[in-house]
Amino acid sequence: VNRALVELLRRKESELQQRGIAWRITGVATRKTGWLADAKGFDLNVLLGKSSALPGWANPLLRDDFCDWLSTARANVLLEAISLDPYTGQPAIEYLRAALNMGIHAITANKGPVVHAYRELSTLAAEKGKQFLFESTVMDGVPIFSLFRDHLHGVQVHGFRGILNSTTNVILSGMESGLTFDQALKRAQDVGVAETNPSHDIDGWDATMKVAALVTVVMNTPIRPDQVQREGIRGLNADQVFSAHAAGHPYRLVCRAHRSGEQAEASVRPEQVPANDPLAQVTGTSSVVYFETDIFPGLIITEVNPGVEATAYGMYADFVRAVGTGKAEV
Amino acid sequence: VNRALVELLRRKESELQQRGIAWRITGVATRKTGWLADAKGFDLNVLLGKSSALPGWANPLLRDDFCDWLSTARANVLLEAISLDPYTGQPAIEYLRAALNMGIHAITANKGPVVHAYRELSTLAAEKGKQFLFESTVMDGVPIFSLFRDHLHGVQVHGFRGILNSTTNVILSGMESGLTFDQALKRAQDVGVAETNPSHDIDGWDATMKVAALVTVVMNTPIRPDQVQREGIRGLNADQVFSAHAAGHPYRLVCRAHRSGEQAEASVRPEQVPANDPLAQVTGTSSVVYFETDIFPGLIITEVNPGVEATAYGMYADFVRAVGTGKAEV
């Protein structure tokens, strides 16, 4: 995703210029590289592995810790995409909090901080006059959160249902076409949709975190992941999935939430849906959310066959939202 | 719609207060009433016909013309919802232009001004530091235009297809259930979805204007309505529609547009769609647009069973967008 993001920033250079946005990458941190910073900016071809460092190109500095790294980089914006820890949202929350405290926009592709620290980080961002943005956490870069925040003023969301995890949907599509669970899982891994830990997907953790993020932000009702009833797709066998599809009531890993007084009730579990249900039409890497609201009885947003660029776009668009017009160091 | 808008403004009073928006209605103009203005604000119960004018309530002034009316009303925002003239967009364009020239936000529910004067009115609005907004023209209040303008930065729309006219969709749904064209039309009129002139719907004019508005704004490619290939549903007979539905390839009045070099090609015509196509699932007053873009191979927005409140919401949300925070006189 990070690589796709850099490619996208380069490809959309003219749009960014029109908005008066200039950017360079002044810090990179991965498990492999450690905390690298260079306030003058990295050579993108070196970064993308398309050429080796040229003689005379300053080597980036290796820093000891996060704050040291961020201030050496003189960053304006932090883009964070650490693997998900569904239980605590750490260490991402700590990094995002530190960045905001340093007056740096905090953008995350990580559901943990949204679920575990949405109010805290939003409040902190507002105090600092900076942005805490997380559009790529649900449905890749489709601007769900931005839509509700900026353009559905006063619309009350009563609830929603949807399909939000690609890996399980790709596996179910494979099983519908006659594959076993293991064959279908392998195919999902081959097309690169599986997350770092495949059990996060198969056991419904990824979908649960997305549901919790939507409930927390869009329904404005905090919910902990352990309050979401969660059941993955391990219990389904190939025959069952194949026959249900053939009979016109296919299985989907359905995410649901609805308001119940001051609280919200939410679940993630395999359900059979009727053939003419919008959820039945969504196969493979596609995803869908069907919102029920006071103004719109049904508002459905469907993303069809996204590639890695769609996820990168979520971070790209958050970056543009955060910096608006101006010079940005990432 | 105007009545639903006033009801909505009242119902969302607390959300508006939170945003620091206070409002009153200081001008009303219809064919029946003429140009009524009262800068102190109308009594909403009288306006909605829920009570007669109280003794001591100042009578509104009847003015001679548009500019006189608007300045007497001391309006900050103009909300315009005149019947559509697809050929010229008049007199709506003239009113919106005059309002912007007077430093008044111009909001329209009318497709004519978007199709015939989008660039002129947008440019004028920008010069005056005011807004020209038209979210309720396509898919009621679903924020399609706002989404692309504010949250799909740099996304190139290659084309789209969709179902954008409720009346013809309600008629086709009726014919699928066994009604004749005339019976189905009558049912559409009974549920109040028909526009002022039903031929605007049946002959594809309404859908054509929506296609032209989307192409002009979202694809950033001006197109005249007479450049859209247009065929209505009069040519379909009941047996044909009934059998096609039964055979799993139902008829829909399909709107299409795609980029072709610097130009756009667009059409509105009855087409048979496969049963598993997102367009086939959309019946009755529901509507759908399937966008094809460089970043998202498919992004589908579906509105299910909207009521009159959804259309009113488009104008309500434009009003909130325009005034942001502050006092507004409509």
XYZ file of C-alpha atoms in Angstrom:
660
model
C 0.000 0.000 0.000
C 2.781 2.460 0.877
C 4.420 1.784 -2.462
C 1.093 2.250 -4.287
C 0.642 5.514 -2.374
C 3.976 6.892 -3.556
C 3.159 5.853 -7.141
C -0.206 7.595 -6.813
C 1.326 10.788 -5.420
C 3.613 10.850 -8.467
C 0.844 10.040 -10.949
C -1.446 12.770 -9.557
C 1.373 15.357 -9.492
C -0.490 17.762 -11.809
C -3.692 17.668 -9.719
C -1.601 18.320 -6.601
C 0.183 21.230 -8.299
C -3.178 22.738 -9.254
C -4.078 22.672 -5.569
C -0.736 24.234 -4.692
C 0.428 21.118 -2.879
C 4.125 20.268 -3.013
C 5.338 17.198 -1.163
C 8.387 15.166 -0.358
C 8.990 12.104 1.750
C 11.276 12.932 4.631
C 10.830 9.898 6.831
C 10.359 6.181 6.333
C 9.910 3.631 9.082
C 9.426 -0.088 8.663
C 10.399 -3.106 10.733
C 13.175 -3.807 8.236
C 14.649 -0.336 7.832
C 14.159 1.177 11.291
C 13.501 4.913 11.711
C 14.962 6.648 8.631
C 14.720 10.415 8.237
C 16.025 12.986 5.779
C 14.449 16.436 5.947
C 15.716 17.170 2.408
C 13.534 14.350 1.107
C 14.203 10.829 -0.143
C 14.964 9.943 -3.725
C 11.729 8.257 -4.810
C 13.427 5.940 -7.290
C 15.687 4.644 -4.545
C 12.698 4.378 -2.222
C 10.702 2.372 -4.754
C 13.735 0.167 -5.421
C 13.949 1.307 -9.035
C 17.562 2.477 -8.676
C 20.288 2.333 -6.054
C 21.389 5.381 -4.134
C 23.423 7.694 -6.330
C 26.834 8.843 -5.180
C 26.419 12.241 -3.582
C 22.834 11.523 -2.474
C 22.785 12.122 1.243
C 22.119 9.011 3.240
C 19.113 9.186 5.496
C 19.706 9.292 9.199
C 18.816 6.333 11.357
C 17.050 7.618 14.466
C 16.401 5.983 17.802
C 12.735 6.537 18.424
C 9.503 7.846 17.010
C 9.632 11.464 18.234
C 13.285 11.844 17.324
C 12.506 10.425 13.862
C 9.497 12.684 13.312
C 11.291 15.870 14.326
C 14.396 14.987 12.295
C 12.114 14.455 9.295
C 10.461 17.849 9.995
C 7.217 16.253 8.911
C 3.909 18.057 8.384
C 1.935 14.867 7.954
C 2.271 11.364 9.418
C 0.881 8.458 7.388
C 0.622 5.369 9.559
C -0.147 1.826 8.348
C 1.022 -0.551 11.074
C -0.457 -4.050 11.301
C -3.660 -4.198 13.263
C -3.750 -4.941 16.960
C -7.505 -5.309 17.487
C -7.245 -5.533 21.271
C -5.477 -2.286 22.085
C -4.853 -0.359 18.866
C -1.248 0.049 20.034
C 1.410 1.138 19.268
C -0.404 3.103 16.567
C -2.433 5.211 19.013
C 0.722 6.312 20.804
C 2.371 7.380 17.533
C -0.698 9.254 16.280
C -1.103 11.012 19.650
C 2.562 12.027 19.674
C 2.333 13.347 16.115
C -0.740 15.456 16.880
C 0.945 16.784 20.023
C 3.862 17.849 17.823
C 1.410 19.710 15.538
C 1.557 17.116 12.767
C -1.525 15.842 10.876
C -2.166 12.186 11.767
C -3.463 9.869 9.035
C -3.955 6.184 9.668
C -4.899 3.149 7.594
C -5.262 1.255 10.855
C -8.646 0.451 12.396
C -7.271 0.055 15.937
C -6.845 3.770 16.695
C -10.304 4.572 15.293
C -12.010 1.934 17.415
C -9.992 2.502 20.590
C -9.231 6.215 20.493
C -11.542 8.019 18.056
C -12.840 10.592 20.523
C -9.489 11.227 22.158
C -7.574 11.671 18.890
C -10.334 13.723 17.214
C -10.503 16.048 20.203
C -6.726 16.361 20.340
C -6.579 17.073 16.592
C -9.226 19.796 16.942
C -7.297 21.385 19.850
C -4.128 21.429 17.793
C -5.868 22.677 14.638
C -4.712 19.531 12.851
C -6.510 16.586 11.284
C -6.968 12.995 12.432
C -8.110 11.103 9.313
C -8.665 7.409 8.616
C -10.585 7.083 5.350
C -8.727 4.000 4.143
C -9.731 1.888 7.161
C -13.138 0.878 5.759
C -13.915 0.118 2.076
C -10.418 1.129 0.976
C -10.469 4.710 -0.222
C -14.229 5.109 -0.712
C -14.948 8.279 1.278
C -17.549 6.847 3.665
C -16.431 8.735 6.771
C -15.938 11.993 4.861
C -19.373 11.636 3.284
C -21.141 11.411 6.643
C -18.939 14.034 8.317
C -19.191 16.681 5.610
C -22.170 15.940 3.414
C -24.837 14.131 5.363
C -25.319 16.894 7.970
C -27.932 15.932 10.485
C -28.689 12.541 8.928
C -29.267 9.980 11.690
C -27.959 6.497 10.917
C -30.310 3.914 12.441
C -28.116 1.019 11.376
C -26.348 -0.688 8.515
C -25.464 -4.051 7.077
C -22.714 -4.898 4.672
C -19.841 -6.984 3.457
C -16.594 -5.389 4.525
C -13.921 -8.092 4.425
C -12.445 -8.991 1.028
C -10.554 -12.127 2.036
C -13.607 -13.997 3.313
C -15.674 -12.786 0.370
C -13.036 -14.044 -2.090
C -12.951 -17.378 -0.220
C -16.760 -17.688 -0.311
C -16.788 -16.821 -4.049
C -14.172 -19.539 -4.584
C -16.214 -22.101 -2.623
C -19.310 -21.133 -4.662
C -17.365 -22.013 -7.791
C -16.553 -25.478 -6.372
C -13.248 -25.009 -4.519
C -12.606 -26.391 -1.030
C -12.001 -23.932 1.805
C -8.221 -24.519 1.629
C -8.097 -24.097 -2.155
C -10.188 -20.955 -1.932
C -7.980 -19.576 0.875
C -4.864 -20.233 -1.194
C -6.423 -18.378 -4.135
C -7.219 -15.426 -1.871
C -3.595 -15.403 -0.719
C -2.361 -15.643 -4.334
C -4.334 -12.546 -5.391
C -2.843 -10.747 -2.380
C -6.017 -9.853 -0.504
C -5.170 -11.650 2.755
C -4.048 -9.448 5.667
C -0.821 -10.057 7.599
C -2.519 -12.612 9.826
C -5.127 -14.580 7.805
C -6.997 -15.545 10.964
C -7.849 -11.849 11.402
C -9.955 -12.202 8.284
C -11.263 -15.744 8.576
C -12.305 -15.398 12.199
C -14.066 -12.122 11.486
C -11.679 -9.791 13.355
C -11.078 -7.471 10.406
C -14.821 -7.171 9.721
C -15.490 -6.674 13.443
C -13.024 -3.794 13.637
C -14.603 -2.184 10.569
C -18.072 -2.525 12.092
C -16.816 -1.035 15.360
C -15.191 1.860 13.468
C -18.399 2.625 11.533
C -20.577 2.374 14.645
C -18.201 4.585 16.631
C -17.866 7.297 13.983
C -20.877 7.209 11.671
C -23.424 6.211 14.321
C -21.582 8.326 16.908
C -21.874 5.499 19.443
C -18.672 4.074 20.912
C -18.548 0.274 20.840
C -15.734 -2.065 21.846
C -14.762 -4.926 19.504
C -15.705 -7.444 22.204
C -19.241 -6.016 22.169
C -19.621 -7.065 18.525
C -20.961 -10.631 18.221
C -18.316 -12.281 16.088
C -18.369 -15.531 14.156
C -15.990 -16.252 11.266
C -16.352 -18.544 8.257
C -14.379 -21.564 9.578
C -17.628 -23.315 10.469
C -18.851 -23.359 6.847
C -18.062 -26.377 4.705
C -17.646 -26.369 0.943
C -20.848 -28.304 0.169
C -22.930 -26.009 2.306
C -21.606 -22.875 0.587
C -21.850 -24.419 -2.887
C -25.458 -25.626 -2.407
C -26.645 -22.396 -0.775
C -25.306 -20.440 -3.755
C -26.880 -22.885 -6.232
C -30.213 -22.596 -4.397
C -30.113 -18.795 -4.694
C -29.444 -18.036 -1.020
C -25.682 -17.572 -0.910
C -23.623 -17.236 2.267
C -21.963 -13.929 3.004
C -19.977 -12.800 6.037
C -22.570 -10.182 6.981
C -21.746 -7.182 9.166
C -24.725 -5.677 10.965
C -25.329 -2.844 13.372
C -28.411 -1.105 14.650
C -29.164 1.440 17.276
C -30.788 0.162 20.430
C -31.518 3.061 22.763
C -28.271 4.829 23.648
C -26.269 1.772 22.641
C -25.629 -0.041 19.395
C -25.921 -3.773 18.760
C -23.600 -5.223 16.181
C -22.640 -8.581 14.748
C -20.381 -10.211 12.174
C -21.405 -13.711 11.103
C -22.109 -15.912 8.101
C -25.687 -15.473 6.927
C -27.632 -16.668 3.923
C -28.996 -13.745 1.904
C -31.702 -13.805 -0.797
C -30.443 -13.722 -4.404
C -31.950 -10.284 -5.067
C -30.389 -8.734 -1.937
C -27.724 -6.125 -2.740
C -25.363 -8.147 -0.501
C -25.803 -11.267 -2.664
C -24.516 -9.414 -5.750
C -21.235 -8.557 -4.057
C -18.558 -11.154 -4.762
C -14.771 -11.377 -4.713
C -12.903 -8.279 -3.519
C -15.970 -6.066 -3.851
C -17.636 -4.660 -0.761
C -20.899 -2.973 0.161
C -22.629 -1.094 2.969
C -26.381 -0.553 3.136
C -27.132 2.330 5.524
C -30.586 2.892 6.995
C -31.141 6.520 7.950
C -33.933 8.879 8.925
C -33.738 10.804 5.650
C -32.766 8.066 3.219
C -34.566 4.794 3.977
C -31.718 3.040 2.163
C -28.390 4.400 0.948
C -26.105 1.734 -0.498
C -22.461 2.224 -1.372
C -20.781 -0.541 -3.338
C -17.145 -0.775 -4.343
C -16.525 -3.158 -7.247
C -13.215 -4.992 -7.712
C -10.853 -2.495 -6.101
C -7.117 -2.864 -6.593
C -4.312 -1.813 -4.231
C -4.594 1.672 -5.742
C -8.039 2.106 -4.164
C -6.569 1.587 -0.669
C -3.652 3.884 -1.422
C -6.184 6.436 -2.643
C -7.739 6.578 0.838
C -4.435 7.780 2.276
C -3.775 10.046 -0.711
C -7.162 11.741 -0.297
C -6.671 12.100 3.483
C -3.319 13.732 2.735
C -4.988 16.220 0.353
C -7.756 16.867 2.917
C -5.201 17.476 5.649
C -2.818 19.815 3.864
C -5.416 21.578 1.711
C -3.105 23.988 0.006
C 0.517 24.214 0.863
C 3.796 22.502 1.266
C 3.820 19.155 2.964
C 6.524 16.928 4.273
C 5.519 13.393 4.944
C -40.776 19.724 -1.838
C -40.731 23.295 -0.480
C -43.167 22.269 2.222
C -41.039 19.205 3.083
C -37.989 21.491 3.219
C -39.621 23.795 5.773
C -40.685 20.776 7.857
C -37.119 19.464 7.679
C -35.605 22.814 8.700
C -37.899 22.749 11.745
C -37.200 19.112 12.577
C -33.408 19.598 12.368
C -33.524 22.804 14.457
C -31.191 21.412 17.134
C -28.544 20.306 14.598
C -28.728 23.743 13.000
C -28.364 25.434 16.399
C -25.284 23.308 17.120
C -23.788 24.671 13.920
C -24.756 28.194 14.931
C -27.241 28.506 12.087
C -30.356 30.573 12.674
C -32.829 30.977 9.837
C -36.104 32.531 8.847
C -38.083 32.630 5.652
C -38.318 36.165 4.371
C -39.554 35.602 0.846
C -41.929 33.236 -0.885
C -42.681 33.210 -4.586
C -45.015 30.886 -6.413
C -47.250 31.277 -9.453
C -50.241 31.480 -7.135
C -48.937 33.929 -4.528
C -46.694 36.180 -6.606
C -43.562 37.750 -5.055
C -44.147 37.907 -1.290
C -41.495 39.323 1.008
C -41.226 40.101 4.697
C -37.747 40.765 6.041
C -38.962 40.042 9.597
C -39.768 36.483 8.523
C -42.963 34.592 7.777
C -45.010 32.742 10.366
C -44.253 29.128 9.506
C -47.636 27.839 10.657
C -49.362 30.277 8.335
C -46.932 29.354 5.557
C -47.601 25.644 6.000
C -51.351 26.303 6.103
C -51.611 25.028 9.680
C -53.174 28.250 10.946
C -54.473 31.481 9.475
C -52.638 34.764 9.889
C -52.970 36.066 13.442
C -54.194 39.575 14.034
C -51.169 41.771 14.497
C -48.959 39.606 12.276
C -47.547 41.904 9.614
C -48.749 41.066 6.149
C -46.024 40.284 3.662
C -45.402 42.761 0.905
C -46.271 41.901 -2.663
C -43.389 43.007 -4.886
C -43.240 43.601 -8.607
C -40.211 41.674 -9.749
C -37.471 39.295 -8.729
C -34.758 41.765 -7.687
C -37.196 43.963 -5.829
C -38.533 40.867 -4.025
C -35.071 39.576 -3.136
C -33.842 42.896 -1.760
C -37.065 43.487 0.181
C -36.673 40.023 1.699
C -33.019 40.889 2.578
C -32.192 37.276 1.728
C -28.846 35.578 2.283
C -29.812 32.452 0.390
C -32.071 31.822 -2.603
C -33.651 28.368 -2.915
C -35.064 27.906 -6.409
C -37.280 25.041 -7.577
C -39.021 26.209 -10.753
C -40.372 23.644 -13.231
C -37.791 22.426 -15.682
C -37.309 24.029 -19.070
C -34.881 21.533 -20.632
C -34.238 23.666 -23.725
C -32.990 26.881 -22.154
C -32.889 26.481 -18.367
C -34.784 29.799 -18.146
C -36.026 31.741 -16.276
C -34.129 29.926 -13.496
C -30.681 30.874 -14.824
C -31.601 34.551 -14.837
C -32.817 34.413 -11.222
C -29.763 32.520 -9.995
C -27.413 34.908 -11.806
C -29.195 37.932 -10.354
C -29.054 36.454 -6.845
C -25.305 35.774 -7.088
C -24.737 39.285 -8.441
C -26.541 40.587 -5.357
C -24.174 38.534 -3.142
C -26.775 35.894 -2.312
C -26.059 32.133 -2.286
C -27.894 30.430 -5.167
C -29.328 26.950 -4.580
C -31.369 25.199 -7.223
C -33.354 21.966 -7.455
C -33.583 22.580 -11.193
C -31.448 20.713 -13.725
C -31.738 23.406 -16.427
C -29.275 25.878 -14.875
C -26.734 23.112 -14.202
C -26.852 21.840 -17.769
C -27.024 25.224 -19.489
C -25.003 27.486 -17.196
C -22.816 25.425 -14.845
C -19.522 27.100 -15.714
C -20.951 30.616 -15.839
C -22.779 30.349 -12.506
C -19.915 28.521 -10.753
C -17.437 31.131 -11.903
C -19.746 33.962 -10.879
C -20.308 32.354 -7.462
C -16.539 32.017 -6.923
C -16.009 35.687 -7.884
C -18.661 36.779 -5.403
C -17.417 34.449 -2.660
C -20.838 32.772 -2.652
C -22.040 29.271 -3.481
C -23.907 27.871 -6.473
C -25.241 24.485 -5.309
C -27.598 21.975 -6.914
C -27.356 18.710 -4.969
C -31.053 17.846 -5.214
C -31.056 17.804 -9.031
C -29.791 14.215 -9.321
C -30.725 11.306 -6.983
C -32.681 13.603 -4.675
C -30.479 14.599 -1.780
C -27.780 11.945 -2.106
C -24.599 14.047 -2.162
C -23.220 12.877 -5.518
C -21.883 16.234 -6.688
C -20.453 17.084 -3.258
C -18.766 13.701 -3.064
C -16.874 14.193 -6.314
C -16.137 17.876 -5.668
C -14.825 17.501 -2.137
C -13.871 13.890 -1.534
C -12.806 12.254 -4.774
C -9.926 14.656 -5.445
C -8.174 13.775 -8.659
C -10.381 10.777 -9.451
C -11.063 10.658 -13.208
C -14.540 9.469 -14.144
C -14.359 7.464 -17.372
C -18.108 7.006 -17.535
C -21.222 5.854 -15.734
C -24.504 4.071 -16.187
C -27.561 4.262 -14.028
C -31.257 4.590 -13.468
C -32.090 8.177 -12.639
C -35.792 8.676 -13.348
C -38.282 7.423 -10.752
C -41.473 7.776 -12.780
C -40.369 5.489 -15.604
C -38.896 3.032 -13.106
C -42.173 2.914 -11.164
C -44.053 2.406 -14.459
C -41.709 -0.423 -15.516
C -42.037 -2.061 -12.071
C -45.821 -1.844 -12.475
C -45.699 -3.409 -15.946
C -43.466 -6.187 -14.575
C -46.214 -6.977 -12.067
C -48.763 -7.283 -14.887
C -50.216 -3.773 -15.281
C -50.701 -2.100 -18.655
C -48.708 1.051 -19.417
C -51.692 3.280 -18.635
C -52.460 1.502 -15.357
C -48.811 1.687 -14.346
C -48.642 5.392 -15.267
C -51.737 6.084 -13.191
C -50.161 4.290 -10.221
C -47.005 6.401 -10.623
C -49.162 9.527 -10.602
C -51.081 8.286 -7.549
C -47.885 7.853 -5.518
C -46.877 11.374 -6.581
C -43.608 10.622 -8.361
C -44.601 12.130 -11.737
C -43.075 15.525 -12.579
C -45.191 18.528 -13.630
C -45.252 17.363 -17.236
C -45.372 13.521 -17.348
C -43.961 13.475 -20.879
C -40.719 14.883 -19.432
C -40.337 11.558 -17.661
C -41.831 9.126 -20.161
C -39.952 10.537 -23.135
C -36.673 10.510 -21.237
C -36.204 14.279 -20.844
C -35.770 14.187 -17.076
C -33.192 11.377 -17.302
C -31.445 13.175 -20.177
C -31.081 16.355 -18.132
C -29.672 14.357 -15.206
C -27.171 12.634 -17.487
C -26.166 15.992 -18.973
C -25.754 17.459 -15.463
C -23.541 14.559 -14.314
C -21.439 14.634 -17.503
C -21.017 18.403 -17.266
C -20.066 18.495 -13.592
C -18.660 15.108 -12.554
C -16.945 14.318 -15.867
C -16.095 18.017 -16.307
C -17.197 17.845 -19.946
C -19.960 20.185 -21.096
C -22.690 18.422 -23.089
C -25.968 19.791 -24.437
C -29.194 17.808 -23.884
C -29.613 17.424 -27.680
C -26.225 15.660 -27.755
C -27.621 12.910 -25.498
C -29.257 10.115 -27.536
C -32.723 9.992 -26.070
C -35.449 7.360 -26.307
C -38.289 7.098 -23.785
C -40.399 4.112 -22.742
C -43.471 4.758 -24.932
C -42.255 2.175 -27.435
C -42.371 -0.678 -24.882
C -45.535 -2.728 -24.612
C -46.762 -4.495 -21.499
C -46.141 -8.050 -22.769
C -42.570 -7.218 -23.742
C -41.769 -5.741 -20.299
C -43.553 -8.548 -18.444
C -41.815 -11.343 -20.410
C -38.374 -9.740 -20.237
C -38.697 -9.517 -16.449
C -39.946 -13.109 -16.208
C -37.018 -14.269 -18.363
C -34.543 -12.563 -16.025
C -33.520 -9.725 -18.383
C -35.729 -6.864 -17.246
C -36.083 -3.559 -19.084
C -34.748 -0.428 -17.458
C -34.529 3.137 -18.745
C -30.726 3.099 -18.717
C -28.650 6.283 -18.624
C -25.132 5.928 -19.997
C -22.151 8.179 -20.538
C -18.534 7.580 -21.400
C -15.599 9.715 -22.293
C -14.580 9.674 -25.938
C -11.481 11.839 -26.391
C -12.248 15.406 -25.288
C -15.966 14.769 -25.658
C -18.496 12.583 -23.902
C -21.020 10.265 -25.500
C -24.256 9.756 -23.639
C -27.589 8.052 -24.065
C -30.896 7.427 -22.331
C -32.901 4.476 -23.640
C -34.708 1.308 -22.618
C -32.268 -1.583 -22.353
C -32.547 -5.138 -21.107
C -30.126 -5.793 -18.253
C -29.010 -9.154 -16.816
C -30.725 -10.223 -13.582
C -27.496 -9.971 -11.560
C -26.695 -6.458 -12.813
C -26.903 -3.808 -10.056
C -29.328 -1.926 -12.347
C -31.727 -4.889 -12.447
C -32.110 -4.802 -8.642
C -33.316 -1.218 -8.678
C -37.099 -0.983 -8.866
C -39.819 1.543 -8.062
C -38.638 4.949 -6.844
C -35.109 3.711 -6.143
C -32.221 4.909 -8.269
C -28.612 3.979 -8.915
C -25.424 5.213 -10.573
C -22.468 2.962 -11.369
C -19.360 5.119 -11.893
C -16.250 3.818 -13.639
C -13.135 5.690 -12.574
C -9.357 5.431 -12.786
C -8.997 4.689 -9.066
C -12.178 2.732 -8.363
C -13.028 0.341 -11.200
C -16.620 0.471 -9.978
C -18.244 2.752 -7.429
C -22.002 2.275 -7.146
C -24.361 4.541 -5.253
C -27.906 3.306 -4.755
C -30.791 5.154 -3.165
C -33.586 2.868 -1.981
C -37.218 4.016 -1.772
C -36.685 7.726 -1.101
C -39.598 9.846 0.024
C -40.169 13.563 -0.571
C -37.971 14.216 2.470
C -34.922 12.921 0.562
C -35.383 15.574 -2.147
C -35.974 18.267 0.450
C -32.796 17.075 2.176
C -30.762 17.966 -0.924
C -31.817 21.599 -0.569
C -31.460 21.500 3.219
C -27.884 20.206 2.950
C -27.019 22.772 0.261
C -28.355 25.446 2.608
C -26.118 24.188 5.433
C -23.133 23.986 3.036
C -23.752 27.521 1.831
C -24.209 29.301 5.144
C -21.777 27.194 7.163
C -22.104 29.012 10.440
C -24.202 32.063 10.815
C -27.507 33.730 10.390
C -29.397 33.086 7.219
C -32.435 34.615 5.653
C -34.019 32.608 2.919
